[in-house]
XYZ file of C-alpha atoms in Angstrom:
276
model
C 32.077 -38.902 49.938
C 30.741 -36.383 47.540
C 31.031 -37.182 43.809
C 30.384 -34.268 41.448
C 31.013 -36.282 38.238
C 28.302 -36.051 35.577
C 26.072 -39.049 35.081
C 24.591 -39.669 31.593
C 20.902 -40.458 31.525
C 19.607 -41.585 28.141
C 16.133 -40.092 28.449
C 17.385 -36.588 29.161
C 16.639 -33.984 26.446
C 20.223 -32.766 26.491
C 23.433 -34.528 27.474
C 25.755 -32.888 29.927
C 28.757 -30.974 28.472
C 31.128 -33.644 29.758
C 29.578 -36.162 27.364
C 28.388 -33.843 24.619
C 31.743 -32.273 23.757
C 33.687 -35.508 22.955
C 30.696 -36.977 21.115
C 30.465 -33.809 19.021
C 34.184 -33.978 18.152
C 33.951 -37.619 17.113
C 30.855 -36.938 14.988
C 32.511 -34.007 13.212
C 35.665 -36.073 12.615
C 33.667 -38.913 11.087
C 31.703 -36.421 8.988
C 34.987 -35.356 7.354
C 36.829 -38.689 7.410
C 34.176 -40.935 5.838
C 33.869 -38.989 2.524
C 37.678 -38.765 2.284
C 38.012 -42.520 2.820
C 35.298 -43.170 0.220
C 37.107 -41.031 -2.368
C 40.447 -42.731 -1.675
C 38.805 -46.156 -1.925
C 37.324 -45.319 -5.345
C 40.616 -43.897 -6.629
C 42.508 -47.031 -5.609
C 40.098 -49.332 -7.441
C 41.249 -50.762 -10.757
C 39.023 -49.595 -13.590
C 37.211 -51.990 -15.880
C 39.222 -53.243 -18.809
C 38.249 -51.986 -22.268
C 38.456 -55.576 -23.553
C 35.443 -56.539 -25.651
C 33.344 -59.703 -26.040
C 30.671 -59.286 -28.713
C 28.206 -61.506 -26.889
C 25.131 -62.298 -28.970
C 26.673 -60.985 -32.212
C 27.994 -63.454 -34.787
C 30.634 -62.268 -37.255
C 31.764 -64.082 -40.412
C 35.483 -63.992 -41.213
C 37.556 -65.741 -43.863
C 41.202 -66.738 -43.788
C 43.793 -69.500 -43.735
C 43.602 -72.109 -41.002
C 46.827 -72.495 -39.028
C 46.810 -75.689 -36.944
C 50.172 -75.589 -35.168
C 51.191 -74.906 -32.515
C 47.706 -73.615 -31.630
C 44.746 -73.046 -33.968
C 44.599 -69.625 -35.611
C 42.695 -68.147 -38.529
C 45.136 -66.000 -40.518
C 43.309 -63.154 -42.218
C 44.644 -60.355 -44.455
C 44.560 -56.827 -43.072
C 42.634 -54.608 -45.488
C 43.161 -50.972 -46.417
C 46.809 -50.957 -45.398
C 49.203 -49.201 -47.789
C 52.258 -51.476 -47.528
C 54.252 -53.184 -50.296
C 53.794 -56.707 -48.887
C 50.551 -58.348 -47.735
C 49.915 -57.817 -44.040
C 48.166 -60.448 -41.932
C 46.777 -60.788 -38.451
C 45.642 -63.887 -36.615
C 42.478 -64.718 -34.747
C 43.007 -67.285 -32.012
C 40.327 -69.951 -32.404
C 38.537 -70.975 -29.207
C 35.679 -73.384 -28.611
C 32.324 -72.712 -27.012
C 32.408 -72.310 -23.253
C 35.563 -73.357 -21.464
C 36.915 -75.521 -24.278
C 39.614 -75.280 -26.893
C 38.880 -75.304 -30.622
C 40.638 -78.578 -31.500
C 37.636 -80.820 -30.868
C 35.437 -78.674 -33.136
C 38.104 -78.576 -35.852
C 38.403 -82.376 -35.589
C 34.676 -82.653 -36.378
C 35.173 -80.534 -39.489
C 38.125 -82.647 -40.616
C 36.134 -85.851 -40.281
C 33.938 -84.487 -43.051
C 36.384 -82.445 -45.165
C 39.767 -84.060 -44.496
C 42.780 -82.093 -43.360
C 42.024 -78.365 -43.278
C 45.500 -77.064 -42.460
C 46.386 -74.364 -44.969
C 42.856 -74.256 -46.397
C 40.790 -71.102 -46.604
C 37.901 -71.287 -44.173
C 34.888 -69.073 -43.791
C 33.937 -69.123 -40.123
C 31.105 -67.598 -38.152
C 31.652 -66.887 -34.488
C 31.830 -64.369 -31.672
C 34.745 -61.931 -31.632
C 36.782 -61.230 -28.494
C 39.481 -58.560 -28.683
C 41.782 -56.402 -26.609
C 44.992 -54.417 -27.155
C 45.715 -55.513 -30.726
C 44.861 -59.194 -30.310
C 41.637 -61.007 -31.081
C 40.061 -64.420 -30.717
C 37.062 -66.016 -32.381
C 34.777 -68.193 -30.271
C 33.246 -70.983 -32.372
C 29.891 -70.344 -30.745
C 27.946 -72.582 -33.128
C 30.527 -75.374 -32.795
C 30.338 -77.670 -35.853
C 28.004 -75.227 -37.611
C 30.556 -72.414 -37.242
C 32.190 -73.617 -40.465
C 30.429 -71.827 -43.314
C 32.700 -72.728 -46.218
C 35.979 -74.396 -47.236
C 38.131 -73.560 -50.244
C 41.682 -74.050 -51.424
C 43.898 -70.965 -51.818
C 43.722 -69.399 -55.277
C 47.494 -69.538 -55.416
C 49.539 -72.041 -53.398
C 50.831 -70.420 -50.239
C 53.944 -71.192 -48.280
C 53.290 -71.951 -44.646
C 54.006 -68.749 -42.717
C 57.204 -68.898 -40.687
C 57.411 -67.146 -37.358
C 60.124 -64.637 -36.567
C 62.480 -65.897 -33.876
C 63.133 -63.389 -31.082
C 65.712 -65.514 -29.284
C 65.794 -67.199 -25.891
C 64.223 -65.196 -23.094
C 63.406 -65.282 -19.413
C 60.302 -63.432 -18.227
C 58.082 -63.049 -15.227
C 54.309 -62.763 -15.263
C 50.998 -64.446 -14.493
C 49.470 -67.441 -16.248
C 45.890 -66.898 -17.352
C 43.695 -67.883 -20.297
C 43.409 -65.691 -23.408
C 39.662 -66.104 -23.801
C 38.783 -64.407 -20.546
C 41.748 -62.036 -20.655
C 40.725 -60.687 -24.064
C 37.245 -59.767 -22.874
C 34.931 -62.568 -21.787
C 35.562 -61.932 -18.074
C 36.401 -58.753 -16.180
C 38.769 -59.147 -14.513
C 40.365 -61.795 -16.723
C 43.446 -62.106 -14.548
C 44.521 -62.143 -10.912
C 43.424 -64.227 -7.959
C 39.665 -63.511 -8.365
C 39.836 -65.095 -11.824
C 42.060 -68.060 -10.955
C 39.383 -70.781 -10.675
C 37.841 -69.730 -13.994
C 41.224 -69.693 -15.756
C 42.028 -73.170 -14.410
C 38.849 -74.582 -15.946
C 39.470 -72.834 -19.286
C 43.034 -74.130 -19.543
C 42.011 -77.621 -18.389
C 39.369 -77.550 -21.150
C 41.990 -77.072 -23.856
C 42.210 -73.298 -24.278
C 45.886 -72.406 -24.780
C 47.476 -70.898 -21.649
C 48.871 -67.397 -21.838
C 51.540 -65.579 -19.826
C 50.268 -62.101 -18.973
C 53.102 -59.625 -18.384
C 52.808 -56.105 -17.006
C 55.912 -53.940 -16.693
C 54.244 -51.606 -14.198
C 54.224 -48.638 -16.600
C 51.008 -49.335 -18.463
C 52.652 -51.637 -21.011
C 51.197 -55.131 -21.096
C 51.570 -58.134 -23.324
C 50.367 -61.709 -23.619
C 52.403 -64.743 -24.681
C 50.792 -68.020 -25.779
C 52.546 -70.878 -23.974
C 53.473 -74.206 -25.583
C 56.159 -76.845 -25.048
C 59.595 -76.904 -26.661
C 58.236 -78.627 -29.788
C 54.923 -76.797 -29.836
C 53.059 -79.452 -27.848
C 50.318 -78.476 -25.372
C 51.471 -78.000 -21.772
C 48.087 -77.113 -20.285
C 48.124 -79.828 -17.629
C 51.658 -78.974 -16.487
C 50.651 -75.351 -15.868
C 47.399 -75.827 -13.953
C 49.063 -75.601 -10.531
C 50.570 -72.225 -11.434
C 47.525 -70.484 -12.933
C 46.842 -67.100 -11.355
C 50.222 -67.021 -9.641
C 53.421 -65.172 -10.359
C 55.842 -67.348 -12.309
C 59.153 -67.041 -14.100
C 59.462 -68.858 -17.420
C 62.321 -69.388 -19.835
C 62.206 -70.492 -23.424
C 62.319 -69.560 -27.083
C 60.206 -66.575 -28.114
C 58.646 -66.366 -31.553
C 56.416 -63.789 -33.230
C 53.741 -64.971 -35.652
C 52.042 -61.978 -37.265
C 50.489 -60.048 -34.337
C 50.919 -62.801 -31.701
C 53.851 -63.873 -29.515
C 54.441 -67.534 -28.679
C 56.762 -68.747 -25.937
C 58.140 -72.270 -26.341
C 58.775 -73.084 -22.679
C 61.889 -75.194 -22.149
C 62.957 -74.469 -18.566
C 61.452 -75.439 -15.209
C 58.707 -73.203 -13.874
C 59.853 -71.068 -10.959
C 57.129 -69.717 -8.728
C 57.622 -66.165 -7.505
C 55.825 -63.874 -5.110
C 52.634 -62.507 -6.673
C 53.197 -58.753 -6.817
C 50.564 -56.005 -7.200
C 52.320 -55.144 -10.471
C 54.060 -58.081 -12.146
C 57.342 -56.928 -13.630
C 58.408 -57.960 -17.080
C 62.048 -58.983 -17.238
C 63.286 -60.270 -20.566
C 66.931 -61.243 -20.801
C 68.610 -62.805 -23.812
C 70.177 -66.119 -22.889
C 73.434 -67.078 -24.572
């Protein structure tokens, strides 16, 4: 039998048309397809957060220490033309993956109860989207000064926003506000677990899918820590119910219903419904 089919020989200077034509088509297709795929891949990537951690820079701030339900430093907002004093809070966080309570306990061993006292603290600022935290980087030495208020102050009362049900992701505020990028999602889960286990207050991160995001500090019904109860749900989609309260520029959710795990969505929807 006579076979006229081309036979490819690798050492030939030029391949036969039978082989050259399909190879040329594939090469031209890849030449166009690869750049297009690269552009689409870049477009689909989530950009870096503009959250900020002032690593290596210590800032001194002064304000009233709030101990419950989580430690805050309440500082007056300056240069604001409003009839009543305006305040914002800095969430106090310890060095590394630890909460601030152990450091504050060291201060109180020396100075007595500091709740309601004016403290001058030196630490590292972390901030993002209207909220800020202060890492007590120097631990016990972060306390620069203690003084009583010039005029007696009434303990600030939070504004109740009613009972709510919402869906989001549990993370830790320290990393979310700027220490880690990303500070949420599955890649960050193991880090968030260690931060929350170390005493940093857990936070429910909510994204409504339209560029609007918010964070809610999570505590128990009476303001008690619930860090250990939430560890199994960190980095996952959850639905929580409880009483919502606003304290200055922060939102606190007093969780009083069982945790319901949900499917982790690319965009976690925020659903807040008043419960009667």
